[in-house]
Coordinates of C-alpha atoms in Angstrom, one line a residue:
X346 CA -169.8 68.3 278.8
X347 CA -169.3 66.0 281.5
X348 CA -171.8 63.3 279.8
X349 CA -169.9 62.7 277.1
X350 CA -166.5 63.9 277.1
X351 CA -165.0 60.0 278.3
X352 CA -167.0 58.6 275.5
X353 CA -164.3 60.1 272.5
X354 CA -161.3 58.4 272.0
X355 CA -159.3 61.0 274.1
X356 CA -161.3 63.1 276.6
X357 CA -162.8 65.9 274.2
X358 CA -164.6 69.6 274.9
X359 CA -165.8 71.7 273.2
X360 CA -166.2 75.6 272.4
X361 CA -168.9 77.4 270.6
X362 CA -170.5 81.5 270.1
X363 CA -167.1 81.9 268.2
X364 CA -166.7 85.7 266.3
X365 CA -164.1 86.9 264.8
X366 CA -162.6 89.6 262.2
X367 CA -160.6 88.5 259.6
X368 CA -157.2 88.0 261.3
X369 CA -155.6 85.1 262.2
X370 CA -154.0 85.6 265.2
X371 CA -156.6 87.3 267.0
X372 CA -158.3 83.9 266.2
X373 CA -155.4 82.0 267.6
X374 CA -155.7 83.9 270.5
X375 CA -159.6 82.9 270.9
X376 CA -158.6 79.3 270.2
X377 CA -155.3 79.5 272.6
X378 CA -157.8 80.5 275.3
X379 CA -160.5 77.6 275.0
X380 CA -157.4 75.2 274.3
X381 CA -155.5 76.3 277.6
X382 CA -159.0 76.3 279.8
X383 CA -159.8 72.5 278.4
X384 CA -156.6 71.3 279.0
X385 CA -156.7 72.7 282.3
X386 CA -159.8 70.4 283.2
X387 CA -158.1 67.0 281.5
X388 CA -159.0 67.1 278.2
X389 CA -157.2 66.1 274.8
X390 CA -159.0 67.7 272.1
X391 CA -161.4 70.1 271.2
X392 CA -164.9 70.3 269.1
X393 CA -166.1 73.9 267.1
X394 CA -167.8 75.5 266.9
X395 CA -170.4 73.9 268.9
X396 CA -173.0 75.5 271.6
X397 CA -174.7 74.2 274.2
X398 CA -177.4 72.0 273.8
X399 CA -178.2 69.2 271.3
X400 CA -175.9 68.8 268.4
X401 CA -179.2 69.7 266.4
X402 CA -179.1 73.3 267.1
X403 CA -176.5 76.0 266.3
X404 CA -173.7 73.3 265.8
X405 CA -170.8 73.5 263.1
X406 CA -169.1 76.1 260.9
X407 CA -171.0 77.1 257.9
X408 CA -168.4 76.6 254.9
X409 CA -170.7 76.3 251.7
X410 CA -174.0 77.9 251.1
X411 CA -174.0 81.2 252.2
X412 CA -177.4 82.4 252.4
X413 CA -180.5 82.4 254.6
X414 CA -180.1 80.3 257.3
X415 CA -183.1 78.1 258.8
X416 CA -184.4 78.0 262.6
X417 CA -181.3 76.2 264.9
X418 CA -178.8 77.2 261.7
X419 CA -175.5 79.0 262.2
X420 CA -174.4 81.2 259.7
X421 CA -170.9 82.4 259.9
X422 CA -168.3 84.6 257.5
X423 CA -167.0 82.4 254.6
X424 CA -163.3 83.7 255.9
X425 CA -164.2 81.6 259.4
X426 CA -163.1 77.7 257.7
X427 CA -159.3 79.6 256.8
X428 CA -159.2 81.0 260.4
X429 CA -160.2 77.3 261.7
X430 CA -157.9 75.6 259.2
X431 CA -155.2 77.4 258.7
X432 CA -154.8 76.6 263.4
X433 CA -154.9 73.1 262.5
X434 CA -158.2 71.7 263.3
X435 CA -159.5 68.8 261.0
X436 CA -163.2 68.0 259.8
X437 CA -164.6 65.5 262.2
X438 CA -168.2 65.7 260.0
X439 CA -169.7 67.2 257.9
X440 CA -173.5 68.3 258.1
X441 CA -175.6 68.8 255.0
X442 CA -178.8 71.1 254.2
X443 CA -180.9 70.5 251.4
X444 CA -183.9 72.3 250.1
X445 CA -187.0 71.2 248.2
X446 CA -190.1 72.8 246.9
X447 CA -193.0 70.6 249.1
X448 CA -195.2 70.0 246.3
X449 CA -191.9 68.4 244.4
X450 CA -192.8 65.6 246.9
X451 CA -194.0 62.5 244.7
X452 CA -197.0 62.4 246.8
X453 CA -199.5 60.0 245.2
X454 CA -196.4 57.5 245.6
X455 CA -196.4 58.3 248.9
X456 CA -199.6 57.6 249.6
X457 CA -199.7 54.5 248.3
X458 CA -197.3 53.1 250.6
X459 CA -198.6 54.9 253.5
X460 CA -201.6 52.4 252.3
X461 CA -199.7 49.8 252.4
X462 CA -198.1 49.9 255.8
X463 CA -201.7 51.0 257.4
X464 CA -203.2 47.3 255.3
X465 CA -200.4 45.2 257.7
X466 CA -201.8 46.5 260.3
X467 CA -200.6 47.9 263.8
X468 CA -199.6 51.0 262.4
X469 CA -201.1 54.5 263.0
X470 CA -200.4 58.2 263.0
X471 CA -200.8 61.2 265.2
X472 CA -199.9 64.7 264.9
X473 CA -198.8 66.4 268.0
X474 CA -200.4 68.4 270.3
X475 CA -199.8 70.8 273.2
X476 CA -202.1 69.2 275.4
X477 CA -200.2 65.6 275.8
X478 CA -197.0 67.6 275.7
X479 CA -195.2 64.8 278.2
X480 CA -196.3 62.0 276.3
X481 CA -195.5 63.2 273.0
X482 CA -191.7 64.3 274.3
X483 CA -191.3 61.0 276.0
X484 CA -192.4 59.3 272.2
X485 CA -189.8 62.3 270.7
X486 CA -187.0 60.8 273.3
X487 CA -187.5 57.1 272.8
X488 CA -187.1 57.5 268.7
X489 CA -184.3 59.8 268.6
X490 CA -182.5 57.8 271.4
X491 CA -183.0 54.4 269.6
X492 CA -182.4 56.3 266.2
X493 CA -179.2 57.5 267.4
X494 CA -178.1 54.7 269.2
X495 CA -177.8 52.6 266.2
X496 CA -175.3 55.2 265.3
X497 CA -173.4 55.7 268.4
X498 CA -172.6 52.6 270.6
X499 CA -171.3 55.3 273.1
X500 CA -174.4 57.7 272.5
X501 CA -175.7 59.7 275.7
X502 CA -179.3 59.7 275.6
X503 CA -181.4 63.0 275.6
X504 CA -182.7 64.5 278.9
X505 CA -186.3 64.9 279.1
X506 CA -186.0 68.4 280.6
X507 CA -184.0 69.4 277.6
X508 CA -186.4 68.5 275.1
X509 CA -189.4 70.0 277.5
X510 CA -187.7 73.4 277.4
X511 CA -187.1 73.0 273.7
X512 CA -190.7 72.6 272.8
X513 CA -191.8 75.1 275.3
X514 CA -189.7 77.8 274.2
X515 CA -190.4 77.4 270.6
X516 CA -194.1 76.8 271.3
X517 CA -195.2 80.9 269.7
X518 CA -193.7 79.3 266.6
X519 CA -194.2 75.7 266.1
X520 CA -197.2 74.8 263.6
X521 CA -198.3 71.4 265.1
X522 CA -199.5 70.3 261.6
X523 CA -195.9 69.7 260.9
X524 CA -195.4 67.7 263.7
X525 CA -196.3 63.6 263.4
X526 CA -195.7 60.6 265.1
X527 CA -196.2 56.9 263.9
X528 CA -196.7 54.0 266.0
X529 CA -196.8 50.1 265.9
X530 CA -199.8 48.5 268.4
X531 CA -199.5 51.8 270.3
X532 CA -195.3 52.0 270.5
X533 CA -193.4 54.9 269.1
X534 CA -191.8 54.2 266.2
X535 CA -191.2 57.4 263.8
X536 CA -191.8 60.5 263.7
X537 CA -191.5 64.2 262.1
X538 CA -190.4 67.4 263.6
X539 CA -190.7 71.1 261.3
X540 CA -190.2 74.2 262.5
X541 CA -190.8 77.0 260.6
X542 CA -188.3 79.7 260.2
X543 CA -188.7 82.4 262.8
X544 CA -185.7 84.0 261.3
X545 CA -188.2 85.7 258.7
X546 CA -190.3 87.5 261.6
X547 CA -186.9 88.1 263.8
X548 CA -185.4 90.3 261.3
X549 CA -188.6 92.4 261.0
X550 CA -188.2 93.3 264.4
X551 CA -184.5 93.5 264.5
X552 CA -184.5 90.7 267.1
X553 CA -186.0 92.2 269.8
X554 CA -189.0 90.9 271.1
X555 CA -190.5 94.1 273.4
X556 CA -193.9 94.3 274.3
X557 CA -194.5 96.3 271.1
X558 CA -192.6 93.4 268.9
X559 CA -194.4 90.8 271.0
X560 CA -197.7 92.5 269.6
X561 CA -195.9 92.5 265.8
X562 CA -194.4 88.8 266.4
X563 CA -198.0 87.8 266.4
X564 CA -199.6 90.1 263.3
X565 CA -196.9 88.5 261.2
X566 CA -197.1 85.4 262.3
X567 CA -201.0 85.3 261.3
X568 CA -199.9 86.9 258.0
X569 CA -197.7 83.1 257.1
X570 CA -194.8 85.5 256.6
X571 CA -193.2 82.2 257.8
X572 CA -193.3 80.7 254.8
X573 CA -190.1 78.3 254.9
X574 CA -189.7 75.3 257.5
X575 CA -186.9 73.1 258.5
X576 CA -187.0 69.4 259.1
X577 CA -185.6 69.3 262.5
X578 CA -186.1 65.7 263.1
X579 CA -187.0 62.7 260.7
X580 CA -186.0 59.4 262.2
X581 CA -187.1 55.8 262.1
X582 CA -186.5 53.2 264.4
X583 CA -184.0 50.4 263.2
X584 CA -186.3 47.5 262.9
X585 CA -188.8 49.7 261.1
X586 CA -186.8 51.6 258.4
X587 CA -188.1 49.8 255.5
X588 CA -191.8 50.3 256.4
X589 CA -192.5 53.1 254.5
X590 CA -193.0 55.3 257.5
X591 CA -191.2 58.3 256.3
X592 CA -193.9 58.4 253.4
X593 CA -196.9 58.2 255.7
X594 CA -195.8 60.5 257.9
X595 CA -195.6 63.7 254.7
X596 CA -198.5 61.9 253.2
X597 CA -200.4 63.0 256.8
X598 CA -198.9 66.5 256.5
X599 CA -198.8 67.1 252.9
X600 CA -202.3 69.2 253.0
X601 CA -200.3 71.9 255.0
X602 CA -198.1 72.1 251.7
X603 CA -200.8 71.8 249.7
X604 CA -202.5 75.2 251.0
X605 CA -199.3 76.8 250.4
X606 CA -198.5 78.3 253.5
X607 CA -195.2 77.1 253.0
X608 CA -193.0 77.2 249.8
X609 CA -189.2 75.5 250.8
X610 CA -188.3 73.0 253.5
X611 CA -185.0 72.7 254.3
X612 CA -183.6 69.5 255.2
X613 CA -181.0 69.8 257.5
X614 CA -178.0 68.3 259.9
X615 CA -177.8 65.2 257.4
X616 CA -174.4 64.4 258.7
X617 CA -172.1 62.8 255.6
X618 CA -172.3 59.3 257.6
X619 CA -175.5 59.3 257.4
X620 CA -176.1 57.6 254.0
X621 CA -179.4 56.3 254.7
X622 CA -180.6 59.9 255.1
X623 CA -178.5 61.4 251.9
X624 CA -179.9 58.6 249.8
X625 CA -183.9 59.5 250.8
X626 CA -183.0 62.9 250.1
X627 CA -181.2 62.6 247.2
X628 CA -184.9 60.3 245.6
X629 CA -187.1 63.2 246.4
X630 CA -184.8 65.4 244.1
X631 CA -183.9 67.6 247.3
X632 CA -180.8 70.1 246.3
X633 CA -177.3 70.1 248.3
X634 CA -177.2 73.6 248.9
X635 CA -175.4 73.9 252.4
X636 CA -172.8 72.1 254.3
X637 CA -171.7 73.0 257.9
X638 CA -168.4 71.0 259.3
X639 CA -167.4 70.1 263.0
X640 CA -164.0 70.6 263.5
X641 CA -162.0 68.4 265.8
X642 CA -158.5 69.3 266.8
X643 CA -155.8 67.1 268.8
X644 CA -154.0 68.8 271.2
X645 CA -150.9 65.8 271.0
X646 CA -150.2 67.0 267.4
X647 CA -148.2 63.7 266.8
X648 CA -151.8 61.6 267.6
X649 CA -153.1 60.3 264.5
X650 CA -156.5 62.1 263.2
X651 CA -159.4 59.9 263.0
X652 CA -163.3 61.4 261.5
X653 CA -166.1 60.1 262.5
X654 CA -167.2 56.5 261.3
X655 CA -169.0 56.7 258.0
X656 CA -172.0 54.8 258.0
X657 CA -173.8 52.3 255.2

């Protein structure tokens, strides 16, 4: 990733769609091979498992919580951290999921301070829609890079036609009720991105999506057999995050939940830095049930390790 490979410490790569059986060295092997081809092209270390794309999607090794996994969620074997461990790599971060029942959500609190913030006026709320696609991704880009940003001095902001392709792919299986922005005098500030879990129609069809499936895809779909959803995105701009925005924005959604057309969201890719998010999740009685790690591993062996910077 030629982006952000001289943004580590040491120039770092990465490898990713790792599978394995349970033997160690033909896991050496795998990791001997993505070792020999990064150092071949000047780099110091390596991430895993990681795939291409946004760190968002299909990144880190499931180690705890081995059960259904949510849309963008890897699941691997729990014999995968030994294989990864026992080579040498070290945790860089960890990444955790958390479920809640959507109608645990202390709503009427929420909506009091979705009151509040909408009495100081400036603020408003829109849910998303198809039609201003490119305005609602550029809104997407500008929160999550300023979101990110106040994590990463070195962060590499996201490309537009990334996110575009992300949103048009998924668009047979995003509910745009779960999809919210909020603004201050017309300036994106906040916002909130679900997907529901296409997993549960996938395995129906035994992942193959033939004209026949195509035609089944849709029949289940109408029949809510989606009924889980995934936050993909909840994020707050600095100067903001102590507006009460994250309440407005499930206050404007909650009717979705209410219907019940969906019983669990997960809340996922909470990195273990993050203790901002951890703390919100952990005062809406959300439950740990999940962690995924990125592992890092030096290829000086004599370098001292270093994770990634906890935040406050």
């Amino acid at each position: 990733d030629k982006k952000n490979t001289g943004k580590e410490e040491q120039p770092t790569g990465g490898f990713g769609f790792f599978d394995c059986i349970e033997n160690q060295e033909a896991a050496n092997l795998l990791f001997d091979t993505a070792k020999d081809w990064l150092q071949e092209r000047g780099m110091e270390a390596m991430d895993g498992p990681i795939n291409f794309g946004e760190n968002y999607m299909n990144w880190g090794l499931l180690v705890d919580g081995f059960m259904h996994q949510g849309y963008g969620m890897q699941y691997h074997h729990p014999y995968y951290k030994k294989l990864f461990e026992n080579y040498g790599f070290k945790v860089f971060y960890s990444q955790f999921s958390y479920h809640l029942d959507p109608m645990d959500f202390p709503i009427d609190r929420f909506r009091r301070i979705m009151e509040w913030s909408l009495q100081r006026g400036g603020f408003s709320y829109k849910q998303f829609n198809f039609s201003d696609l490119e305005k609602f991704v550029d809104d997407f880009i500008i929160i999550f890079n300023r979101v990110w940003q106040s994590f990463k001095e070195d962060y590499t902001p996201l490309d537009k036609a990334d996110i575009l392709k992300i949103f048009n792919s998924a668009k047979p299986i995003i509910d745009i009720r779960l999809v919210w922005f909020a603004y201050h005098n017309d300036k994106p500030i906040a916002m909130i991105t679900m997907f529901p879990d296409v997993h549960q129609i996938f395995k129906k069809l035994n992942g193959k999506l033939h004209a026949l499936n195509k035609l089944k895809f849709a029949w289940l779909k109408w029949r809510k057999t989606m009924n889980r959803t995934r936050v993909l995105m909840l994020g707050v701009v600095p100067e903001f995050q102590k507006a009460g925005l994250e309440a407005g924005l499930i206050t404007n959604m909650h009717y979705v939940f209410a219907k019940g057309d969906y019983t669990e969201i997960e809340i996922s890719w909470v990195g273990d830095f993050n203790n901002k998010m951890i703390k919100m999740a952990e005062s809406i009685k959300a439950k740990h049930v999940k962690t995924h790690n990125t592992y890092r591993y030096l290829f000086d062996r004599n370098k001292e390790f270093k994770r990634y910077p906890m935040g406050v």
